[in-house]
Amino acid sequence: MGSPMKIRASVKEGVTEIKVLMGHEMETGQRKDANGAVIPAWFINEVTAKLDGKTVMQAQWGPSISKNPYLAFKVKGGKAGDKVSVTWVDNKGDTRTDEATVT
């Protein structure tokens, strides 16, 4: 399980902007450690965002995403007080879900 995500969500003129910082190592599987052994791939491969329980964004990622990925996107609709939840699943089966309130 990764560290808690930092989620910020704000609404302006009927558009909700969601910003997410995820704490994850995102190993590509191509690096080697000090002993020359390959470090196994470990990366987020699925991200889902929901606004008040409705899925508003789904993404499938690969190993080329940087460590501690940052994601920002805008969605029509939403209002102050709505809940935003973001869930990721990595290639080892670990998952994490965090929530924030739209301001």
PDB file of N, CA, C and O in Angstrom, residues 13-77:
ATOM      1  N   GLU A  13     -17.334  28.029 -12.027  1.00  0.00           N
ATOM      2  CA  GLU A  13     -18.192  28.183 -13.203  1.00  0.00           C
ATOM      3  C   GLU A  13     -18.670  26.837 -13.763  1.00  0.00           C
ATOM      4  O   GLU A  13     -18.634  26.594 -14.973  1.00  0.00           O
ATOM      5  N   GLY A  14     -19.047  25.915 -12.873  1.00  0.00           N
ATOM      6  CA  GLY A  14     -19.602  24.637 -13.283  1.00  0.00           C
ATOM      7  C   GLY A  14     -18.600  23.591 -13.725  1.00  0.00           C
ATOM      8  O   GLY A  14     -18.981  22.529 -14.211  1.00  0.00           O
ATOM      9  N   VAL A  15     -17.312  23.870 -13.564  1.00  0.00           N
ATOM     10  CA  VAL A  15     -16.264  22.910 -13.925  1.00  0.00           C
ATOM     11  C   VAL A  15     -15.438  22.599 -12.677  1.00  0.00           C
ATOM     12  O   VAL A  15     -14.960  23.505 -12.006  1.00  0.00           O
ATOM     13  N   THR A  16     -15.302  21.319 -12.382  1.00  0.00           N
ATOM     14  CA  THR A  16     -14.526  20.889 -11.230  1.00  0.00           C
ATOM     15  C   THR A  16     -13.128  20.492 -11.685  1.00  0.00           C
ATOM     16  O   THR A  16     -12.974  19.682 -12.593  1.00  0.00           O
ATOM     17  N   GLU A  17     -12.134  21.110 -11.048  1.00  0.00           N
ATOM     18  CA  GLU A  17     -10.746  20.765 -11.345  1.00  0.00           C
ATOM     19  C   GLU A  17     -10.228  19.886 -10.219  1.00  0.00           C
ATOM     20  O   GLU A  17     -10.322  20.246  -9.042  1.00  0.00           O
ATOM     21  N   ILE A  18      -9.678  18.730 -10.582  1.00  0.00           N
ATOM     22  CA  ILE A  18      -9.194  17.755  -9.612  1.00  0.00           C
ATOM     23  C   ILE A  18      -7.697  17.569  -9.830  1.00  0.00           C
ATOM     24  O   ILE A  18      -7.255  17.319 -10.948  1.00  0.00           O
ATOM     25  N   LYS A  19      -6.937  17.704  -8.733  1.00  0.00           N
ATOM     26  CA  LYS A  19      -5.491  17.536  -8.779  1.00  0.00           C
ATOM     27  C   LYS A  19      -5.111  16.459  -7.768  1.00  0.00           C
ATOM     28  O   LYS A  19      -5.553  16.504  -6.621  1.00  0.00           O
ATOM     29  N   VAL A  20      -4.291  15.512  -8.212  1.00  0.00           N
ATOM     30  CA  VAL A  20      -3.939  14.380  -7.357  1.00  0.00           C
ATOM     31  C   VAL A  20      -2.434  14.142  -7.407  1.00  0.00           C
ATOM     32  O   VAL A  20      -1.839  14.085  -8.496  1.00  0.00           O
ATOM     33  N   LEU A  21      -1.818  14.000  -6.235  1.00  0.00           N
ATOM     34  CA  LEU A  21      -0.415  13.603  -6.139  1.00  0.00           C
ATOM     35  C   LEU A  21      -0.385  12.244  -5.447  1.00  0.00           C
ATOM     36  O   LEU A  21      -0.820  12.111  -4.303  1.00  0.00           O
ATOM     37  N   MET A  22       0.113  11.228  -6.160  1.00  0.00           N
ATOM     38  CA  MET A  22       0.127   9.862  -5.649  1.00  0.00           C
ATOM     39  C   MET A  22       1.545   9.496  -5.207  1.00  0.00           C
ATOM     40  O   MET A  22       2.503   9.778  -5.929  1.00  0.00           O
ATOM     41  N   GLY A  23       1.671   8.888  -4.071  1.00  0.00           N
ATOM     42  CA  GLY A  23       2.972   8.434  -3.594  1.00  0.00           C
ATOM     43  C   GLY A  23       3.199   6.981  -3.986  1.00  0.00           C
ATOM     44  O   GLY A  23       2.554   6.084  -3.440  1.00  0.00           O
ATOM     45  N   HIS A  24       4.069   6.757  -4.977  1.00  0.00           N
ATOM     46  CA  HIS A  24       4.343   5.390  -5.444  1.00  0.00           C
ATOM     47  C   HIS A  24       5.726   5.357  -6.080  1.00  0.00           C
ATOM     48  O   HIS A  24       6.130   6.307  -6.750  1.00  0.00           O
ATOM     49  N   GLU A  25       6.444   4.262  -5.908  1.00  0.00           N
ATOM     50  CA  GLU A  25       7.810   4.135  -6.440  1.00  0.00           C
ATOM     51  C   GLU A  25       7.874   4.095  -7.963  1.00  0.00           C
ATOM     52  O   GLU A  25       8.840   4.564  -8.560  1.00  0.00           O
ATOM     53  N   MET A  26       6.890   3.494  -8.606  1.00  0.00           N
ATOM     54  CA  MET A  26       6.821   3.418 -10.069  1.00  0.00           C
ATOM     55  C   MET A  26       8.129   2.905 -10.692  1.00  0.00           C
ATOM     56  O   MET A  26       8.759   3.560 -11.531  1.00  0.00           O
ATOM     57  N   GLU A  27       8.550   1.698 -10.298  1.00  0.00           N
ATOM     58  CA  GLU A  27       9.750   1.069 -10.878  1.00  0.00           C
ATOM     59  C   GLU A  27       9.421   0.515 -12.264  1.00  0.00           C
ATOM     60  O   GLU A  27       8.410  -0.152 -12.448  1.00  0.00           O
ATOM     61  N   THR A  28      10.310   0.758 -13.222  1.00  0.00           N
ATOM     62  CA  THR A  28      10.074   0.320 -14.600  1.00  0.00           C
ATOM     63  C   THR A  28      10.407  -1.143 -14.834  1.00  0.00           C
ATOM     64  O   THR A  28       9.947  -1.743 -15.799  1.00  0.00           O
ATOM     65  N   GLY A  29      11.242  -1.715 -13.985  1.00  0.00           N
ATOM     66  CA  GLY A  29      11.704  -3.089 -14.200  1.00  0.00           C
ATOM     67  C   GLY A  29      12.958  -3.136 -15.057  1.00  0.00           C
ATOM     68  O   GLY A  29      13.419  -4.213 -15.436  1.00  0.00           O
ATOM     69  N   GLN A  30      13.518  -1.980 -15.364  1.00  0.00           N
ATOM     70  CA  GLN A  30      14.719  -1.930 -16.203  1.00  0.00           C
ATOM     71  C   GLN A  30      15.950  -1.459 -15.433  1.00  0.00           C
ATOM     72  O   GLN A  30      17.055  -1.555 -15.940  1.00  0.00           O
ATOM     73  N   ARG A  31      15.760  -0.943 -14.219  1.00  0.00           N
ATOM     74  CA  ARG A  31      16.903  -0.475 -13.428  1.00  0.00           C
ATOM     75  C   ARG A  31      17.547  -1.650 -12.692  1.00  0.00           C
ATOM     76  O   ARG A  31      16.906  -2.674 -12.454  1.00  0.00           O
ATOM     77  N   LYS A  32      18.819  -1.455 -12.339  1.00  0.00           N
ATOM     78  CA  LYS A  32      19.536  -2.467 -11.568  1.00  0.00           C
ATOM     79  C   LYS A  32      19.948  -1.861 -10.240  1.00  0.00           C
ATOM     80  O   LYS A  32      20.223  -0.666 -10.139  1.00  0.00           O
ATOM     81  N   ASP A  33      20.029  -2.717  -9.207  1.00  0.00           N
ATOM     82  CA  ASP A  33      20.474  -2.237  -7.903  1.00  0.00           C
ATOM     83  C   ASP A  33      22.005  -2.234  -7.851  1.00  0.00           C
ATOM     84  O   ASP A  33      22.679  -2.511  -8.849  1.00  0.00           O
ATOM     85  N   ALA A  34      22.579  -1.931  -6.677  1.00  0.00           N
ATOM     86  CA  ALA A  34      24.024  -1.825  -6.523  1.00  0.00           C
ATOM     87  C   ALA A  34      24.744  -3.137  -6.813  1.00  0.00           C
ATOM     88  O   ALA A  34      25.926  -3.145  -7.192  1.00  0.00           O
ATOM     89  N   ASN A  35      24.051  -4.263  -6.677  1.00  0.00           N
ATOM     90  CA  ASN A  35      24.649  -5.585  -6.941  1.00  0.00           C
ATOM     91  C   ASN A  35      24.456  -6.038  -8.383  1.00  0.00           C
ATOM     92  O   ASN A  35      24.837  -7.152  -8.736  1.00  0.00           O
ATOM     93  N   GLY A  36      23.803  -5.238  -9.188  1.00  0.00           N
ATOM     94  CA  GLY A  36      23.584  -5.585 -10.580  1.00  0.00           C
ATOM     95  C   GLY A  36      22.320  -6.376 -10.844  1.00  0.00           C
ATOM     96  O   GLY A  36      22.055  -6.763 -11.977  1.00  0.00           O
ATOM     97  N   ALA A  37      21.546  -6.619  -9.807  1.00  0.00           N
ATOM     98  CA  ALA A  37      20.278  -7.350  -9.976  1.00  0.00           C
ATOM     99  C   ALA A  37      19.193  -6.398 -10.469  1.00  0.00           C
ATOM    100  O   ALA A  37      19.123  -5.239 -10.032  1.00  0.00           O
ATOM    101  N   VAL A  38      18.366  -6.885 -11.365  1.00  0.00           N
ATOM    102  CA  VAL A  38      17.270  -6.071 -11.892  1.00  0.00           C
ATOM    103  C   VAL A  38      16.227  -5.836 -10.799  1.00  0.00           C
ATOM    104  O   VAL A  38      15.823  -6.779 -10.104  1.00  0.00           O
ATOM    105  N   ILE A  39      15.816  -4.582 -10.650  1.00  0.00           N
ATOM    106  CA  ILE A  39      14.753  -4.239  -9.701  1.00  0.00           C
ATOM    107  C   ILE A  39      13.429  -4.547 -10.394  1.00  0.00           C
ATOM    108  O   ILE A  39      13.169  -4.039 -11.483  1.00  0.00           O
ATOM    109  N   PRO A  40      12.589  -5.406  -9.793  1.00  0.00           N
ATOM    110  CA  PRO A  40      11.335  -5.804 -10.452  1.00  0.00           C
ATOM    111  C   PRO A  40      10.409  -4.622 -10.744  1.00  0.00           C
ATOM    112  O   PRO A  40      10.380  -3.645  -9.999  1.00  0.00           O
ATOM    113  N   ALA A  41       9.671  -4.764 -11.819  1.00  0.00           N
ATOM    114  CA  ALA A  41       8.688  -3.729 -12.179  1.00  0.00           C
ATOM    115  C   ALA A  41       7.636  -3.619 -11.085  1.00  0.00           C
ATOM    116  O   ALA A  41       7.182  -4.616 -10.524  1.00  0.00           O
ATOM    117  N   TRP A  42       7.280  -2.376 -10.779  1.00  0.00           N
ATOM    118  CA  TRP A  42       6.253  -2.107  -9.761  1.00  0.00           C
ATOM    119  C   TRP A  42       5.676  -0.740 -10.086  1.00  0.00           C
ATOM    120  O   TRP A  42       6.315   0.283  -9.859  1.00  0.00           O
ATOM    121  N   PHE A  43       4.513  -0.735 -10.664  1.00  0.00           N
ATOM    122  CA  PHE A  43       3.939   0.531 -11.118  1.00  0.00           C
ATOM    123  C   PHE A  43       2.414   0.491 -11.057  1.00  0.00           C
ATOM    124  O   PHE A  43       1.806  -0.581 -11.068  1.00  0.00           O
ATOM    125  N   ILE A  44       1.814   1.668 -10.986  1.00  0.00           N
ATOM    126  CA  ILE A  44       0.357   1.807 -11.019  1.00  0.00           C
ATOM    127  C   ILE A  44      -0.107   1.513 -12.440  1.00  0.00           C
ATOM    128  O   ILE A  44       0.437   2.055 -13.400  1.00  0.00           O
ATOM    129  N   ASN A  45      -1.079   0.631 -12.572  1.00  0.00           N
ATOM    130  CA  ASN A  45      -1.562   0.320 -13.923  1.00  0.00           C
ATOM    131  C   ASN A  45      -3.025   0.693 -14.139  1.00  0.00           C
ATOM    132  O   ASN A  45      -3.523   0.585 -15.255  1.00  0.00           O
ATOM    133  N   GLU A  46      -3.719   1.147 -13.089  1.00  0.00           N
ATOM    134  CA  GLU A  46      -5.115   1.530 -13.264  1.00  0.00           C
ATOM    135  C   GLU A  46      -5.458   2.636 -12.274  1.00  0.00           C
ATOM    136  O   GLU A  46      -5.145   2.541 -11.094  1.00  0.00           O
ATOM    137  N   VAL A  47      -6.087   3.690 -12.754  1.00  0.00           N
ATOM    138  CA  VAL A  47      -6.525   4.809 -11.909  1.00  0.00           C
ATOM    139  C   VAL A  47      -7.986   5.106 -12.228  1.00  0.00           C
ATOM    140  O   VAL A  47      -8.369   5.173 -13.392  1.00  0.00           O
ATOM    141  N   THR A  48      -8.796   5.256 -11.179  1.00  0.00           N
ATOM    142  CA  THR A  48     -10.208   5.586 -11.342  1.00  0.00           C
ATOM    143  C   THR A  48     -10.543   6.757 -10.422  1.00  0.00           C
ATOM    144  O   THR A  48     -10.162   6.752  -9.253  1.00  0.00           O
ATOM    145  N   ALA A  49     -11.238   7.748 -10.952  1.00  0.00           N
ATOM    146  CA  ALA A  49     -11.685   8.893 -10.149  1.00  0.00           C
ATOM    147  C   ALA A  49     -13.203   8.958 -10.197  1.00  0.00           C
ATOM    148  O   ALA A  49     -13.815   8.763 -11.256  1.00  0.00           O
ATOM    149  N   LYS A  50     -13.792   9.210  -9.044  1.00  0.00           N
ATOM    150  CA  LYS A  50     -15.245   9.336  -8.946  1.00  0.00           C
ATOM    151  C   LYS A  50     -15.593  10.667  -8.321  1.00  0.00           C
ATOM    152  O   LYS A  50     -14.903  11.141  -7.416  1.00  0.00           O
ATOM    153  N   LEU A  51     -16.677  11.259  -8.819  1.00  0.00           N
ATOM    154  CA  LEU A  51     -17.213  12.499  -8.271  1.00  0.00           C
ATOM    155  C   LEU A  51     -18.608  12.196  -7.766  1.00  0.00           C
ATOM    156  O   LEU A  51     -19.481  11.830  -8.563  1.00  0.00           O
ATOM    157  N   ASP A  52     -18.780  12.250  -6.457  1.00  0.00           N
ATOM    158  CA  ASP A  52     -20.044  11.889  -5.808  1.00  0.00           C
ATOM    159  C   ASP A  52     -20.513  10.491  -6.220  1.00  0.00           C
ATOM    160  O   ASP A  52     -21.686  10.276  -6.502  1.00  0.00           O
ATOM    161  N   GLY A  53     -19.593   9.538  -6.282  1.00  0.00           N
ATOM    162  CA  GLY A  53     -19.921   8.151  -6.574  1.00  0.00           C
ATOM    163  C   GLY A  53     -20.017   7.799  -8.046  1.00  0.00           C
ATOM    164  O   GLY A  53     -20.137   6.629  -8.405  1.00  0.00           O
ATOM    165  N   LYS A  54     -19.957   8.795  -8.931  1.00  0.00           N
ATOM    166  CA  LYS A  54     -20.039   8.545 -10.372  1.00  0.00           C
ATOM    167  C   LYS A  54     -18.635   8.575 -10.977  1.00  0.00           C
ATOM    168  O   LYS A  54     -17.892   9.544 -10.775  1.00  0.00           O
ATOM    169  N   THR A  55     -18.288   7.536 -11.713  1.00  0.00           N
ATOM    170  CA  THR A  55     -16.968   7.481 -12.332  1.00  0.00           C
ATOM    171  C   THR A  55     -16.845   8.582 -13.381  1.00  0.00           C
ATOM    172  O   THR A  55     -17.666   8.678 -14.294  1.00  0.00           O
ATOM    173  N   VAL A  56     -15.821   9.427 -13.228  1.00  0.00           N
ATOM    174  CA  VAL A  56     -15.620  10.536 -14.167  1.00  0.00           C
ATOM    175  C   VAL A  56     -14.314  10.410 -14.940  1.00  0.00           C
ATOM    176  O   VAL A  56     -14.092  11.140 -15.903  1.00  0.00           O
ATOM    177  N   MET A  57     -13.433   9.486 -14.517  1.00  0.00           N
ATOM    178  CA  MET A  57     -12.165   9.310 -15.218  1.00  0.00           C
ATOM    179  C   MET A  57     -11.613   7.925 -14.913  1.00  0.00           C
ATOM    180  O   MET A  57     -11.628   7.497 -13.761  1.00  0.00           O
ATOM    181  N   GLN A  58     -11.183   7.221 -15.969  1.00  0.00           N
ATOM    182  CA  GLN A  58     -10.480   5.956 -15.812  1.00  0.00           C
ATOM    183  C   GLN A  58      -9.256   6.018 -16.702  1.00  0.00           C
ATOM    184  O   GLN A  58      -9.328   6.514 -17.834  1.00  0.00           O
ATOM    185  N   ALA A  59      -8.139   5.528 -16.195  1.00  0.00           N
ATOM    186  CA  ALA A  59      -6.906   5.538 -16.972  1.00  0.00           C
ATOM    187  C   ALA A  59      -6.155   4.227 -16.756  1.00  0.00           C
ATOM    188  O   ALA A  59      -6.212   3.653 -15.668  1.00  0.00           O
ATOM    189  N   GLN A  60      -5.482   3.794 -17.802  1.00  0.00           N
ATOM    190  CA  GLN A  60      -4.592   2.627 -17.706  1.00  0.00           C
ATOM    191  C   GLN A  60      -3.188   3.124 -17.961  1.00  0.00           C
ATOM    192  O   GLN A  60      -2.923   3.735 -18.996  1.00  0.00           O
ATOM    193  N   TRP A  61      -2.309   2.913 -17.012  1.00  0.00           N
ATOM    194  CA  TRP A  61      -0.938   3.395 -17.087  1.00  0.00           C
ATOM    195  C   TRP A  61       0.034   2.242 -17.282  1.00  0.00           C
ATOM    196  O   TRP A  61      -0.273   1.091 -17.016  1.00  0.00           O
ATOM    197  N   GLY A  62       1.239   2.594 -17.687  1.00  0.00           N
ATOM    198  CA  GLY A  62       2.312   1.627 -17.846  1.00  0.00           C
ATOM    199  C   GLY A  62       3.523   2.036 -17.025  1.00  0.00           C
ATOM    200  O   GLY A  62       3.453   2.973 -16.225  1.00  0.00           O
ATOM    201  N   PRO A  63       4.657   1.384 -17.232  1.00  0.00           N
ATOM    202  CA  PRO A  63       5.854   1.650 -16.424  1.00  0.00           C
ATOM    203  C   PRO A  63       6.563   2.957 -16.754  1.00  0.00           C
ATOM    204  O   PRO A  63       7.496   3.328 -16.059  1.00  0.00           O
ATOM    205  N   SER A  64       6.130   3.685 -17.764  1.00  0.00           N
ATOM    206  CA  SER A  64       6.839   4.904 -18.149  1.00  0.00           C
ATOM    207  C   SER A  64       6.395   6.142 -17.372  1.00  0.00           C
ATOM    208  O   SER A  64       6.890   7.231 -17.615  1.00  0.00           O
ATOM    209  N   ILE A  65       5.495   5.998 -16.430  1.00  0.00           N
ATOM    210  CA  ILE A  65       5.039   7.118 -15.599  1.00  0.00           C
ATOM    211  C   ILE A  65       6.064   7.351 -14.481  1.00  0.00           C
ATOM    212  O   ILE A  65       6.573   6.405 -13.894  1.00  0.00           O
ATOM    213  N   SER A  66       6.341   8.605 -14.173  1.00  0.00           N
ATOM    214  CA  SER A  66       7.378   8.931 -13.191  1.00  0.00           C
ATOM    215  C   SER A  66       6.982   8.553 -11.761  1.00  0.00           C
ATOM    216  O   SER A  66       5.811   8.329 -11.462  1.00  0.00           O
ATOM    217  N   LYS A  67       7.988   8.510 -10.895  1.00  0.00           N
ATOM    218  CA  LYS A  67       7.782   8.255  -9.474  1.00  0.00           C
ATOM    219  C   LYS A  67       6.869   9.345  -8.904  1.00  0.00           C
ATOM    220  O   LYS A  67       6.955  10.502  -9.312  1.00  0.00           O
ATOM    221  N   ASN A  68       6.006   8.964  -7.956  1.00  0.00           N
ATOM    222  CA  ASN A  68       5.056   9.883  -7.325  1.00  0.00           C
ATOM    223  C   ASN A  68       4.288  10.684  -8.374  1.00  0.00           C
ATOM    224  O   ASN A  68       4.392  11.912  -8.451  1.00  0.00           O
ATOM    225  N   PRO A  69       3.484   9.996  -9.178  1.00  0.00           N
ATOM    226  CA  PRO A  69       2.797  10.678 -10.295  1.00  0.00           C
ATOM    227  C   PRO A  69       1.806  11.747  -9.848  1.00  0.00           C
ATOM    228  O   PRO A  69       1.158  11.622  -8.813  1.00  0.00           O
ATOM    229  N   TYR A  70       1.741  12.784 -10.679  1.00  0.00           N
ATOM    230  CA  TYR A  70       0.800  13.890 -10.501  1.00  0.00           C
ATOM    231  C   TYR A  70      -0.208  13.831 -11.626  1.00  0.00           C
ATOM    232  O   TYR A  70       0.153  13.666 -12.798  1.00  0.00           O
ATOM    233  N   LEU A  71      -1.485  13.953 -11.287  1.00  0.00           N
ATOM    234  CA  LEU A  71      -2.566  13.888 -12.264  1.00  0.00           C
ATOM    235  C   LEU A  71      -3.500  15.062 -12.021  1.00  0.00           C
ATOM    236  O   LEU A  71      -3.886  15.327 -10.883  1.00  0.00           O
ATOM    237  N   ALA A  72      -3.858  15.777 -13.078  1.00  0.00           N
ATOM    238  CA  ALA A  72      -4.812  16.877 -12.973  1.00  0.00           C
ATOM    239  C   ALA A  72      -5.762  16.792 -14.157  1.00  0.00           C
ATOM    240  O   ALA A  72      -5.347  16.516 -15.287  1.00  0.00           O
ATOM    241  N   PHE A  73      -7.041  17.001 -13.889  1.00  0.00           N
ATOM    242  CA  PHE A  73      -8.033  16.984 -14.956  1.00  0.00           C
ATOM    243  C   PHE A  73      -9.249  17.792 -14.522  1.00  0.00           C
ATOM    244  O   PHE A  73      -9.410  18.099 -13.344  1.00  0.00           O
ATOM    245  N   LYS A  74     -10.089  18.140 -15.518  1.00  0.00           N
ATOM    246  CA  LYS A  74     -11.298  18.922 -15.257  1.00  0.00           C
ATOM    247  C   LYS A  74     -12.514  18.126 -15.698  1.00  0.00           C
ATOM    248  O   LYS A  74     -12.453  17.387 -16.684  1.00  0.00           O
ATOM    249  N   VAL A  75     -13.614  18.318 -14.957  1.00  0.00           N
ATOM    250  CA  VAL A  75     -14.862  17.621 -15.224  1.00  0.00           C
ATOM    251  C   VAL A  75     -15.993  18.624 -15.165  1.00  0.00           C
ATOM    252  O   VAL A  75     -16.044  19.452 -14.249  1.00  0.00           O
ATOM    253  N   LYS A  76     -16.912  18.548 -16.141  1.00  0.00           N
ATOM    254  CA  LYS A  76     -18.094  19.401 -16.078  1.00  0.00           C
ATOM    255  C   LYS A  76     -18.977  18.927 -14.941  1.00  0.00           C
ATOM    256  O   LYS A  76     -19.139  17.725 -14.728  1.00  0.00           O
ATOM    257  N   GLY A  77     -19.553  19.863 -14.223  1.00  0.00           N
ATOM    258  CA  GLY A  77     -20.443  19.521 -13.119  1.00  0.00           C
ATOM    259  C   GLY A  77     -19.723  19.532 -11.792  1.00  0.00           C
ATOM    260  O   GLY A  77     -18.563  19.900 -11.693  1.00  0.00           O
TER     261      GLY A  77
END
